[in-house]
Amino acid sequence: MKVDVLLGLQWGDEGKGKVVDVLTPNYDVIARFQGGPNAGHTLEFDGIKHVLNTIPSGIFHSNKMNVVGNGVVIDPILFMKEVDALTGMKVPINERMVISRKAHLILPTHRLLDAASEQAKGKKKIGSTLKGIGPTYMDKTGRNGLRVGDIESTNFEERYNNLKEKHIQLLSQFDFEYDLIEMETEWMKSIERFKSFVLVDSEHLINAQKKEGKRILAEGAQGTLLDIDFGSYPFVTSSNTITAGACTGLGVAPNQIGEVYGIFKAYCTRVGSGPFPTELEDEVGERMRKAGHEFGATTGRPRRCGWIDLPALKYACMINGVTQLIMTKADVLSEFETIKACTGYKYKGEVIDFMPFDVVGEELVPVYDELEGWSEDLTGLRSIDDIPATLQSYIDYLERILETPITIVSVGPDRSQTLMRESTWATA
Ligand code: IMP
């Protein structure tokens, strides 16, 4: 059995958590491969909303193994908060989750460095979630990091102190005040609790599970346009959010990847700074934000909203080798009589259909197709056969341009609001 991957094709917040939860019954193992508590994966069922940050979205299902892979970065304090919330709901986490020894630890000083660096950037700030993600991945690639497996070693505290001292040196270069003591005490307590979890060499475990014929779903965080290599650099996160990230973040060989599910919203959002060619900074964007409840699950920040960007989506399909598309939040567009889809950009006097190398400071004016919308409320639909004809046309249009079948359409946050579809795109 090959490993399937599910990831975001835009700037994150596409609804990955909900869809992973819906697909979990088809899998035995759900494995997170990158990112950390900067993610906020929202799931809704039985009238209750749950937000997961580091824990994989298969955790609510019994008899499934959830793996936090080596590519993930973990803040023990936030992790324990997540654990406590789930334990309060009687989710037997220890029975359902294992953690890679090779995952890196976010130290309190990583969070401080994140905040100090953002503050120093002023107007050029990335809009980081300030969870310490960038500094932790910097220590990983700089070969200074502390890994989860290190907590089992006898000199862990010494190694922690050495790294902390390096960070304090760095912090002294910023005009930044902080109080480390309280954070540190809580962090150490959380590390103690962390020792009760099942730590594994997850690359061996995943490959062994695969050999046994177990079905594995790799769950991405953030989105392709936030990828460290292919996103809108420097306004990106610090990990590879793309299919290749599932290989390095779990130890799965590239030729062992099966289906790649690419998730996108029927429109587009972005939280934090950076280029967003189709952004609507007007009343239309405001209506989108309201209708889509577009506020960050992790930070509560209002998300920037705009029309769907097809050149960016095509790029994401190419980079990830997407085999199936999943469209979410189709219900939000019921708000609009006409829908726009960006097919290219006016840039330096010509129309181009790709994102140029450097869009920061350059004017990219979107070129739009205008399509008829649907006014019907989609949230009560339970079968794809009942969707309005204009939504069907929108789906056909997107499949034609993206050259990939759309096999799931989500019409609301609840598990039940998910329409499965047999695409005829390839034969049409
Ligand atoms: P960081 O990963 O917290 O450093 O944030 C870098 C950029 O990625 C910022 O613009 C964040 O808003 C954005 N970002 C990080 N994680 C997510 C996410 O899960 N969803 C959406 N945006 C994110």
Short mmCIF file of C-alpha atoms and ligand atoms in Angstrom, two decimals:
data_model
loop_
_atom_site.label_atom_id
_atom_site.label_comp_id
_atom_site.label_asym_id
_atom_site.label_seq_id
_atom_site.Cartn_x
_atom_site.Cartn_y
_atom_site.Cartn_z
CA MET A 1 0.00 0.00 0.00
CA LYS A 2 1.34 3.42 -0.89
CA VAL A 3 1.04 6.41 1.42
CA ASP A 4 -1.63 8.95 0.48
CA VAL A 5 -1.04 12.63 1.18
CA LEU A 6 -3.54 15.35 1.95
CA LEU A 7 -2.36 18.96 1.88
CA GLY A 8 -3.40 22.55 1.31
CA LEU A 9 -2.97 24.23 -2.07
CA GLN A 10 -3.35 27.85 -0.97
CA TRP A 11 -2.12 29.87 2.02
CA GLY A 12 -3.41 27.41 4.62
CA ASP A 13 -6.80 27.26 6.33
CA GLU A 14 -8.32 25.30 3.45
CA GLY A 15 -10.15 22.93 5.82
CA LYS A 16 -7.64 20.11 6.03
CA GLY A 17 -8.63 19.06 9.57
CA LYS A 18 -12.25 18.50 8.65
CA VAL A 19 -11.44 16.51 5.54
CA VAL A 20 -8.81 14.34 7.25
CA ASP A 21 -11.40 13.55 9.92
CA VAL A 22 -13.91 12.59 7.20
CA LEU A 23 -11.37 10.40 5.38
CA THR A 24 -9.96 8.75 8.52
CA PRO A 25 -12.37 5.76 8.41
CA ASN A 26 -10.62 4.76 5.13
CA TYR A 27 -7.19 4.68 6.82
CA ASP A 28 -5.35 2.91 9.64
CA VAL A 29 -2.70 5.55 10.30
CA ILE A 30 -2.87 9.37 10.17
CA ALA A 31 0.54 11.05 10.24
CA ARG A 32 1.43 14.74 10.53
CA PHE A 33 4.64 15.49 8.63
CA GLN A 34 5.57 19.15 9.19
CA GLY A 35 4.66 22.38 10.94
CA GLY A 36 3.69 22.61 14.55
CA PRO A 37 1.40 24.64 16.77
CA ASN A 38 1.20 27.36 14.11
CA ALA A 39 -1.46 25.12 12.53
CA GLY A 40 -5.08 25.17 13.60
CA HIS A 41 -7.03 22.25 12.21
CA THR A 42 -10.72 22.66 12.92
CA LEU A 43 -13.10 19.70 13.11
CA GLU A 44 -16.81 19.76 13.87
CA PHE A 45 -19.15 16.94 14.76
CA ASP A 46 -22.08 16.34 17.09
CA GLY A 47 -22.45 20.12 17.32
CA ILE A 48 -19.01 20.61 18.89
CA LYS A 49 -16.04 22.40 17.35
CA HIS A 50 -12.51 21.13 18.02
CA VAL A 51 -9.24 22.82 17.09
CA LEU A 52 -6.11 20.69 16.82
CA ASN A 53 -2.66 22.25 16.52
CA THR A 54 -0.01 19.54 16.67
CA ILE A 55 -2.06 16.38 17.18
CA PRO A 56 -3.14 14.67 13.94
CA SER A 57 -6.78 15.01 12.88
CA GLY A 58 -7.49 11.27 13.13
CA ILE A 59 -7.43 11.39 16.94
CA PHE A 60 -11.21 11.28 17.39
CA HIS A 61 -11.51 7.84 15.77
CA SER A 62 -10.95 4.64 17.73
CA ASN A 63 -8.58 1.95 16.42
CA LYS A 64 -6.51 4.43 14.40
CA MET A 65 -2.88 5.22 14.95
CA ASN A 66 -1.92 8.91 14.90
CA VAL A 67 1.73 9.71 14.27
CA VAL A 68 3.50 13.00 14.94
CA GLY A 69 6.32 12.67 12.43
CA ASN A 70 9.97 13.74 12.50
CA GLY A 71 9.23 16.82 10.35
CA VAL A 72 6.99 18.34 13.02
CA VAL A 73 8.15 20.83 15.67
CA ILE A 74 6.57 20.50 19.11
CA ASP A 75 6.06 22.99 21.91
CA PRO A 76 5.59 20.80 25.00
CA ILE A 77 3.55 23.48 26.79
CA LEU A 78 1.03 23.92 23.98
CA PHE A 79 1.07 20.20 23.29
CA MET A 80 0.03 19.43 26.88
CA LYS A 81 -2.76 22.00 26.67
CA GLU A 82 -4.04 20.20 23.60
CA VAL A 83 -3.71 16.86 25.36
CA ASP A 84 -5.59 18.14 28.42
CA ALA A 85 -8.45 19.41 26.29
CA LEU A 86 -8.76 16.04 24.55
CA THR A 87 -8.41 14.08 27.79
CA GLY A 88 -11.25 16.19 29.18
CA MET A 89 -13.34 14.83 26.33
CA LYS A 90 -12.34 11.27 27.21
CA VAL A 91 -10.17 10.79 24.11
CA PRO A 92 -7.60 8.08 25.05
CA ILE A 93 -4.68 9.88 23.44
CA ASN A 94 -1.93 7.58 24.66
CA GLU A 95 -3.62 4.61 23.01
CA ARG A 96 -4.02 6.44 19.72
CA MET A 97 -0.89 8.54 19.26
CA VAL A 98 2.86 8.06 18.96
CA ILE A 99 5.53 10.72 18.55
CA SER A 100 8.74 10.61 16.55
CA ARG A 101 11.92 10.86 18.58
CA LYS A 102 13.33 12.91 15.71
CA ALA A 103 10.71 15.68 15.92
CA HIS A 104 12.28 18.92 17.14
CA LEU A 105 11.38 20.73 20.35
CA ILE A 106 10.29 24.36 20.47
CA LEU A 107 12.00 26.01 23.47
CA PRO A 108 10.57 29.03 25.29
CA THR A 109 13.51 31.01 23.89
CA HIS A 110 12.52 30.01 20.34
CA ARG A 111 9.23 31.75 20.96
CA LEU A 112 10.99 34.80 22.33
CA LEU A 113 13.32 34.91 19.32
CA ASP A 114 10.32 34.70 16.99
CA ALA A 115 8.67 37.64 18.74
CA ALA A 116 11.88 39.69 18.90
CA SER A 117 12.64 39.10 15.23
CA GLU A 118 9.11 40.01 14.11
CA GLN A 119 9.17 43.16 16.23
CA ALA A 120 12.49 44.18 14.69
CA LYS A 121 11.14 43.72 11.16
CA GLY A 122 8.54 46.44 11.75
CA LYS A 123 6.45 46.94 8.62
CA LYS A 124 8.24 44.08 6.88
CA LYS A 125 7.06 41.54 9.44
CA ILE A 126 5.91 38.18 8.16
CA GLY A 127 2.86 38.03 10.36
CA SER A 128 4.14 34.91 12.08
CA THR A 129 1.89 33.09 14.53
CA LEU A 130 4.76 33.70 17.01
CA LYS A 131 4.86 30.07 18.08
CA GLY A 132 8.63 29.84 17.60
CA ILE A 133 8.38 27.92 14.33
CA GLY A 134 11.03 29.81 12.34
CA PRO A 135 13.74 29.81 15.06
CA THR A 136 13.15 26.10 15.79
CA TYR A 137 13.57 25.08 12.15
CA MET A 138 16.62 27.37 11.98
CA ASP A 139 18.19 25.44 14.84
CA LYS A 140 17.26 22.19 13.12
CA THR A 141 19.01 23.11 9.86
CA GLY A 142 21.80 24.85 11.82
CA ARG A 143 22.33 21.53 13.63
CA ASN A 144 21.77 22.97 17.07
CA GLY A 145 18.27 21.73 17.79
CA LEU A 146 16.93 19.57 20.60
CA ARG A 147 14.84 16.61 19.56
CA VAL A 148 12.07 14.78 21.35
CA GLY A 149 14.32 11.73 21.80
CA ASP A 150 16.82 13.89 23.68
CA ILE A 151 14.48 14.07 26.68
CA GLU A 152 15.41 10.43 27.36
CA SER A 153 19.12 11.28 27.64
CA THR A 154 20.82 11.89 30.99
CA ASN A 155 22.35 15.23 29.99
CA PHE A 156 19.14 16.70 28.57
CA GLU A 157 19.07 19.63 30.99
CA GLU A 158 22.65 20.54 30.19
CA ARG A 159 21.91 20.51 26.47
CA TYR A 160 18.80 22.58 27.06
CA ASN A 161 20.81 25.14 29.02
CA ASN A 162 23.50 25.34 26.33
CA LEU A 163 20.95 26.09 23.65
CA LYS A 164 19.08 28.52 25.88
CA GLU A 165 22.32 30.43 26.51
CA LYS A 166 22.90 30.73 22.77
CA HIS A 167 19.41 32.12 22.40
CA ILE A 168 19.89 34.60 25.24
CA GLN A 169 22.99 35.87 23.43
CA LEU A 170 20.96 36.34 20.29
CA LEU A 171 18.13 38.03 22.17
CA SER A 172 20.55 40.56 23.60
CA GLN A 173 20.95 41.95 20.09
CA PHE A 174 17.30 42.99 20.02
CA ASP A 175 15.60 45.79 21.83
CA PHE A 176 13.21 43.30 23.39
CA GLU A 177 12.11 42.71 26.95
CA TYR A 178 11.11 39.32 28.22
CA ASP A 179 10.48 37.22 31.27
CA LEU A 180 11.71 33.69 30.75
CA ILE A 181 11.38 32.20 34.22
CA GLU A 182 7.66 31.43 34.22
CA MET A 183 7.72 30.04 30.68
CA GLU A 184 10.70 27.89 31.52
CA THR A 185 9.15 26.36 34.65
CA GLU A 186 6.04 25.41 32.72
CA TRP A 187 8.13 24.05 29.87
CA MET A 188 10.15 21.77 32.18
CA LYS A 189 6.95 20.49 33.81
CA SER A 190 5.52 19.75 30.38
CA ILE A 191 8.69 17.88 29.39
CA GLU A 192 8.22 15.63 32.43
CA ARG A 193 4.66 14.88 31.36
CA PHE A 194 5.84 14.36 27.81
CA LYS A 195 7.81 11.33 28.99
CA SER A 196 4.58 9.38 29.44
CA PHE A 197 3.94 9.38 25.67
CA VAL A 198 4.96 6.62 23.33
CA LEU A 199 8.09 7.79 21.55
CA VAL A 200 9.03 5.92 18.39
CA ASP A 201 11.34 5.88 15.42
CA SER A 202 8.42 6.80 13.24
CA GLU A 203 10.14 6.16 9.90
CA HIS A 204 10.53 2.49 10.84
CA LEU A 205 7.03 2.29 12.21
CA ILE A 206 5.43 3.84 9.15
CA ASN A 207 7.33 1.68 6.70
CA ALA A 208 6.54 -1.44 8.75
CA GLN A 209 2.85 -0.51 8.80
CA LYS A 210 2.97 0.00 5.07
CA LYS A 211 4.54 -3.41 4.57
CA GLU A 212 1.73 -4.97 6.59
CA GLY A 213 -0.76 -3.45 4.16
CA LYS A 214 -1.99 -0.72 6.51
CA ARG A 215 -3.45 2.34 4.85
CA ILE A 216 -1.62 5.55 5.74
CA LEU A 217 -2.69 9.16 5.25
CA ALA A 218 -0.07 11.90 5.60
CA GLU A 219 -1.66 15.12 6.87
CA GLY A 220 -0.11 18.42 5.81
CA ALA A 221 -0.28 21.73 7.65
CA GLN A 222 -0.29 25.31 6.31
CA GLY A 223 -0.44 25.36 2.49
CA THR A 224 1.65 25.17 -0.67
CA LEU A 225 1.89 28.94 -1.05
CA LEU A 226 3.49 29.06 2.43
CA ASP A 227 6.11 26.45 1.50
CA ILE A 228 9.67 27.49 2.38
CA ASP A 229 10.92 26.76 -1.17
CA PHE A 230 7.93 27.35 -3.42
CA GLY A 231 5.73 29.75 -1.44
CA SER A 232 5.63 33.55 -1.59
CA TYR A 233 9.08 33.87 0.02
CA PRO A 234 9.95 35.44 2.46
CA PHE A 235 6.30 35.53 3.57
CA VAL A 236 6.17 31.80 4.18
CA THR A 237 6.48 29.32 7.00
CA SER A 238 9.76 27.49 7.64
CA SER A 239 8.94 23.96 6.47
CA ASN A 240 8.15 22.12 3.26
CA THR A 241 4.38 22.01 3.18
CA ILE A 242 4.30 20.12 -0.13
CA THR A 243 4.16 16.42 -1.02
CA ALA A 244 7.96 16.20 -0.88
CA GLY A 245 7.67 17.33 2.76
CA ALA A 246 5.69 14.15 3.50
CA CYS A 247 8.68 12.11 2.28
CA THR A 248 11.22 13.93 4.44
CA GLY A 249 8.83 14.52 7.34
CA LEU A 250 7.91 10.87 7.72
CA GLY A 251 10.66 8.88 6.04
CA VAL A 252 8.55 7.71 3.12
CA ALA A 253 10.35 7.15 -0.20
CA PRO A 254 9.05 9.31 -3.09
CA ASN A 255 8.03 6.24 -5.11
CA GLN A 256 5.84 5.14 -2.19
CA ILE A 257 3.45 8.08 -2.44
CA GLY A 258 -0.01 7.16 -3.75
CA GLU A 259 -2.92 9.57 -4.00
CA VAL A 260 -2.26 13.24 -3.40
CA TYR A 261 -5.38 15.06 -2.22
CA GLY A 262 -5.07 18.80 -2.78
CA ILE A 263 -7.49 20.95 -0.80
CA PHE A 264 -8.55 24.43 -1.81
CA LYS A 265 -11.24 26.87 -0.84
CA ALA A 266 -13.78 27.90 -3.48
CA TYR A 267 -12.26 31.36 -2.99
CA CYS A 268 -8.98 32.35 -1.33
CA THR A 269 -7.74 33.58 2.05
CA ARG A 270 -4.46 34.49 3.64
CA VAL A 271 -3.54 35.33 7.21
CA GLY A 272 -0.40 37.31 7.87
CA SER A 273 1.56 39.51 5.49
CA GLY A 274 2.72 38.92 1.94
CA PRO A 275 1.50 39.05 -1.64
CA PHE A 276 -2.11 38.12 -2.38
CA PRO A 277 -2.96 39.24 -5.93
CA THR A 278 -6.72 38.59 -5.76
CA GLU A 279 -7.24 40.15 -2.33
CA LEU A 280 -10.45 42.17 -1.99
CA GLU A 281 -9.92 45.08 0.33
CA ASP A 282 -13.47 46.26 -0.10
CA GLU A 283 -17.02 45.48 0.91
CA VAL A 284 -16.99 42.26 -1.17
CA GLY A 285 -13.99 40.96 0.79
CA GLU A 286 -15.70 41.95 4.01
CA ARG A 287 -18.82 39.98 3.01
CA MET A 288 -16.62 36.96 2.25
CA ARG A 289 -14.90 37.19 5.64
CA LYS A 290 -18.24 37.40 7.43
CA ALA A 291 -19.94 34.62 5.48
CA GLY A 292 -16.89 32.34 5.76
CA HIS A 293 -16.13 33.19 9.41
CA GLU A 294 -12.62 33.92 8.24
CA PHE A 295 -10.76 34.42 11.49
CA GLY A 296 -7.61 32.44 12.33
CA ALA A 297 -8.20 29.24 14.34
CA THR A 298 -4.85 29.67 16.14
CA THR A 299 -4.49 33.42 16.47
CA GLY A 300 -8.04 34.74 15.95
CA ARG A 301 -6.69 37.25 13.42
CA PRO A 302 -9.08 38.30 10.60
CA ARG A 303 -8.08 36.54 7.40
CA ARG A 304 -7.59 38.48 4.19
CA CYS A 305 -10.11 37.32 1.57
CA GLY A 306 -10.26 37.30 -2.24
CA TRP A 307 -11.35 35.41 -5.34
CA ILE A 308 -9.86 32.10 -6.36
CA ASP A 309 -6.41 32.37 -7.97
CA LEU A 310 -6.10 29.74 -10.71
CA PRO A 311 -2.47 30.33 -11.80
CA ALA A 312 -1.45 29.85 -8.16
CA LEU A 313 -3.61 26.73 -7.86
CA LYS A 314 -2.22 25.27 -11.09
CA TYR A 315 1.25 25.83 -9.74
CA ALA A 316 0.33 24.07 -6.50
CA CYS A 317 -1.11 21.10 -8.43
CA MET A 318 2.13 20.83 -10.40
CA ILE A 319 4.48 21.05 -7.41
CA ASN A 320 2.50 18.50 -5.41
CA GLY A 321 1.49 16.07 -8.17
CA VAL A 322 -2.13 16.39 -7.06
CA THR A 323 -4.27 13.45 -8.19
CA GLN A 324 -7.58 14.53 -6.64
CA LEU A 325 -8.93 17.92 -5.71
CA ILE A 326 -11.13 18.72 -2.74
CA MET A 327 -13.05 22.00 -2.80
CA THR A 328 -14.15 23.43 0.54
CA LYS A 329 -16.42 26.28 1.61
CA ALA A 330 -18.49 26.22 -1.58
CA ASP A 331 -21.41 27.26 0.64
CA VAL A 332 -19.79 30.63 1.37
CA LEU A 333 -20.07 31.70 -2.28
CA SER A 334 -23.90 31.45 -2.12
CA GLU A 335 -23.51 35.00 -0.87
CA PHE A 336 -22.58 36.27 -4.35
CA GLU A 337 -24.59 36.64 -7.58
CA THR A 338 -21.48 36.46 -9.71
CA ILE A 339 -18.19 34.77 -8.95
CA LYS A 340 -14.80 35.75 -10.23
CA ALA A 341 -11.87 33.46 -10.97
CA CYS A 342 -8.41 34.86 -11.65
CA THR A 343 -6.87 33.35 -14.80
CA GLY A 344 -3.73 35.49 -15.07
CA TYR A 345 -2.08 38.71 -13.96
CA LYS A 346 -1.23 41.96 -15.71
CA TYR A 347 2.41 42.48 -14.89
CA LYS A 348 4.89 44.96 -16.36
CA GLY A 349 2.63 45.63 -19.35
CA GLU A 350 1.78 42.04 -20.28
CA VAL A 351 -0.57 39.30 -19.13
CA ILE A 352 1.16 36.34 -17.52
CA ASP A 353 -0.31 33.11 -16.14
CA PHE A 354 2.25 32.39 -13.44
CA MET A 355 3.51 34.08 -10.27
CA PRO A 356 6.71 35.91 -11.12
CA PHE A 357 9.85 35.49 -9.00
CA ASP A 358 9.53 38.70 -7.06
CA VAL A 359 6.07 40.05 -6.53
CA VAL A 360 6.89 42.04 -3.42
CA GLY A 361 6.47 45.71 -4.28
CA GLU A 362 5.39 44.91 -7.85
CA GLU A 363 1.87 45.47 -9.05
CA LEU A 364 0.12 42.28 -10.12
CA VAL A 365 -3.34 43.06 -11.42
CA PRO A 366 -5.56 39.99 -11.65
CA VAL A 367 -7.39 39.16 -14.88
CA TYR A 368 -10.75 37.59 -14.11
CA ASP A 369 -13.30 35.29 -15.68
CA GLU A 370 -16.77 36.09 -14.43
CA LEU A 371 -19.12 33.21 -13.72
CA GLU A 372 -22.72 32.96 -12.68
CA GLY A 373 -23.10 32.22 -8.96
CA TRP A 374 -25.72 30.27 -7.06
CA SER A 375 -27.90 31.76 -4.41
CA GLU A 376 -29.15 28.48 -2.95
CA ASP A 377 -28.10 27.61 0.59
CA LEU A 378 -25.84 24.56 0.17
CA THR A 379 -25.35 23.74 3.84
CA GLY A 380 -28.27 21.32 4.01
CA LEU A 381 -27.17 19.29 0.97
CA ARG A 382 -26.12 15.69 1.58
CA SER A 383 -25.75 14.45 -2.01
CA ILE A 384 -23.76 15.84 -4.91
CA ASP A 385 -26.74 15.06 -7.16
CA ASP A 386 -28.65 17.92 -5.53
CA ILE A 387 -26.20 20.74 -6.17
CA PRO A 388 -27.37 23.74 -8.25
CA ALA A 389 -26.46 23.69 -11.95
CA THR A 390 -24.32 26.81 -11.59
CA LEU A 391 -22.18 25.14 -8.91
CA GLN A 392 -21.83 22.14 -11.23
CA SER A 393 -20.63 24.55 -13.96
CA TYR A 394 -18.11 26.09 -11.54
CA ILE A 395 -16.78 22.60 -10.74
CA ASP A 396 -16.54 21.70 -14.45
CA TYR A 397 -14.77 24.99 -15.16
CA LEU A 398 -12.21 24.43 -12.39
CA GLU A 399 -11.53 20.84 -13.40
CA ARG A 400 -10.95 21.92 -17.00
CA ILE A 401 -8.45 24.61 -16.01
CA LEU A 402 -6.70 22.63 -13.27
CA GLU A 403 -6.75 19.39 -15.30
CA THR A 404 -7.49 17.40 -12.16
CA PRO A 405 -10.72 15.80 -10.90
CA ILE A 406 -12.63 17.32 -7.99
CA THR A 407 -13.79 14.36 -5.92
CA ILE A 408 -15.07 15.99 -2.73
CA VAL A 409 -17.04 19.19 -2.24
CA SER A 410 -17.47 20.51 1.30
CA VAL A 411 -20.53 22.65 2.03
CA GLY A 412 -20.11 23.36 5.74
CA PRO A 413 -17.86 22.71 8.72
CA ASP A 414 -19.59 19.56 9.98
CA ARG A 415 -18.50 16.05 9.02
CA SER A 416 -21.93 15.46 7.52
CA GLN A 417 -21.63 18.44 5.16
CA THR A 418 -19.31 16.62 2.76
CA LEU A 419 -20.37 15.64 -0.75
CA MET A 420 -18.48 12.77 -2.40
CA ARG A 421 -18.33 12.89 -6.14
CA GLU A 422 -17.33 10.63 -9.01
CA SER A 423 -15.63 12.98 -11.40
CA THR A 424 -16.12 12.50 -15.12
CA TRP A 425 -13.42 15.08 -15.87
CA ALA A 426 -10.95 12.61 -17.42
CA THR A 427 -13.57 11.18 -19.76
CA ALA A 428 -15.47 14.43 -20.50
P1 IMP B 1 4.88 30.97 11.19
O1 IMP B 1 4.84 29.63 10.53
O2 IMP B 1 4.09 31.00 12.47
O3 IMP B 1 6.24 31.53 11.34
O4 IMP B 1 4.12 32.01 10.22
C1 IMP B 1 4.60 32.31 8.92
C2 IMP B 1 3.44 32.70 8.01
O5 IMP B 1 2.63 31.56 7.78
C3 IMP B 1 2.50 33.76 8.60
O6 IMP B 1 2.01 34.55 7.54
C4 IMP B 1 1.38 32.95 9.20
O7 IMP B 1 0.18 33.67 9.28
C5 IMP B 1 1.29 31.81 8.21
N1 IMP B 1 0.81 30.57 8.80
C6 IMP B 1 1.47 29.73 9.61
N2 IMP B 1 0.72 28.68 9.94
C7 IMP B 1 -0.45 28.86 9.32
C8 IMP B 1 -1.63 28.06 9.25
O8 IMP B 1 -1.74 26.97 9.81
N3 IMP B 1 -2.63 28.58 8.48
C9 IMP B 1 -2.51 29.74 7.80
N4 IMP B 1 -1.43 30.50 7.83
C10 IMP B 1 -0.40 30.06 8.59
#
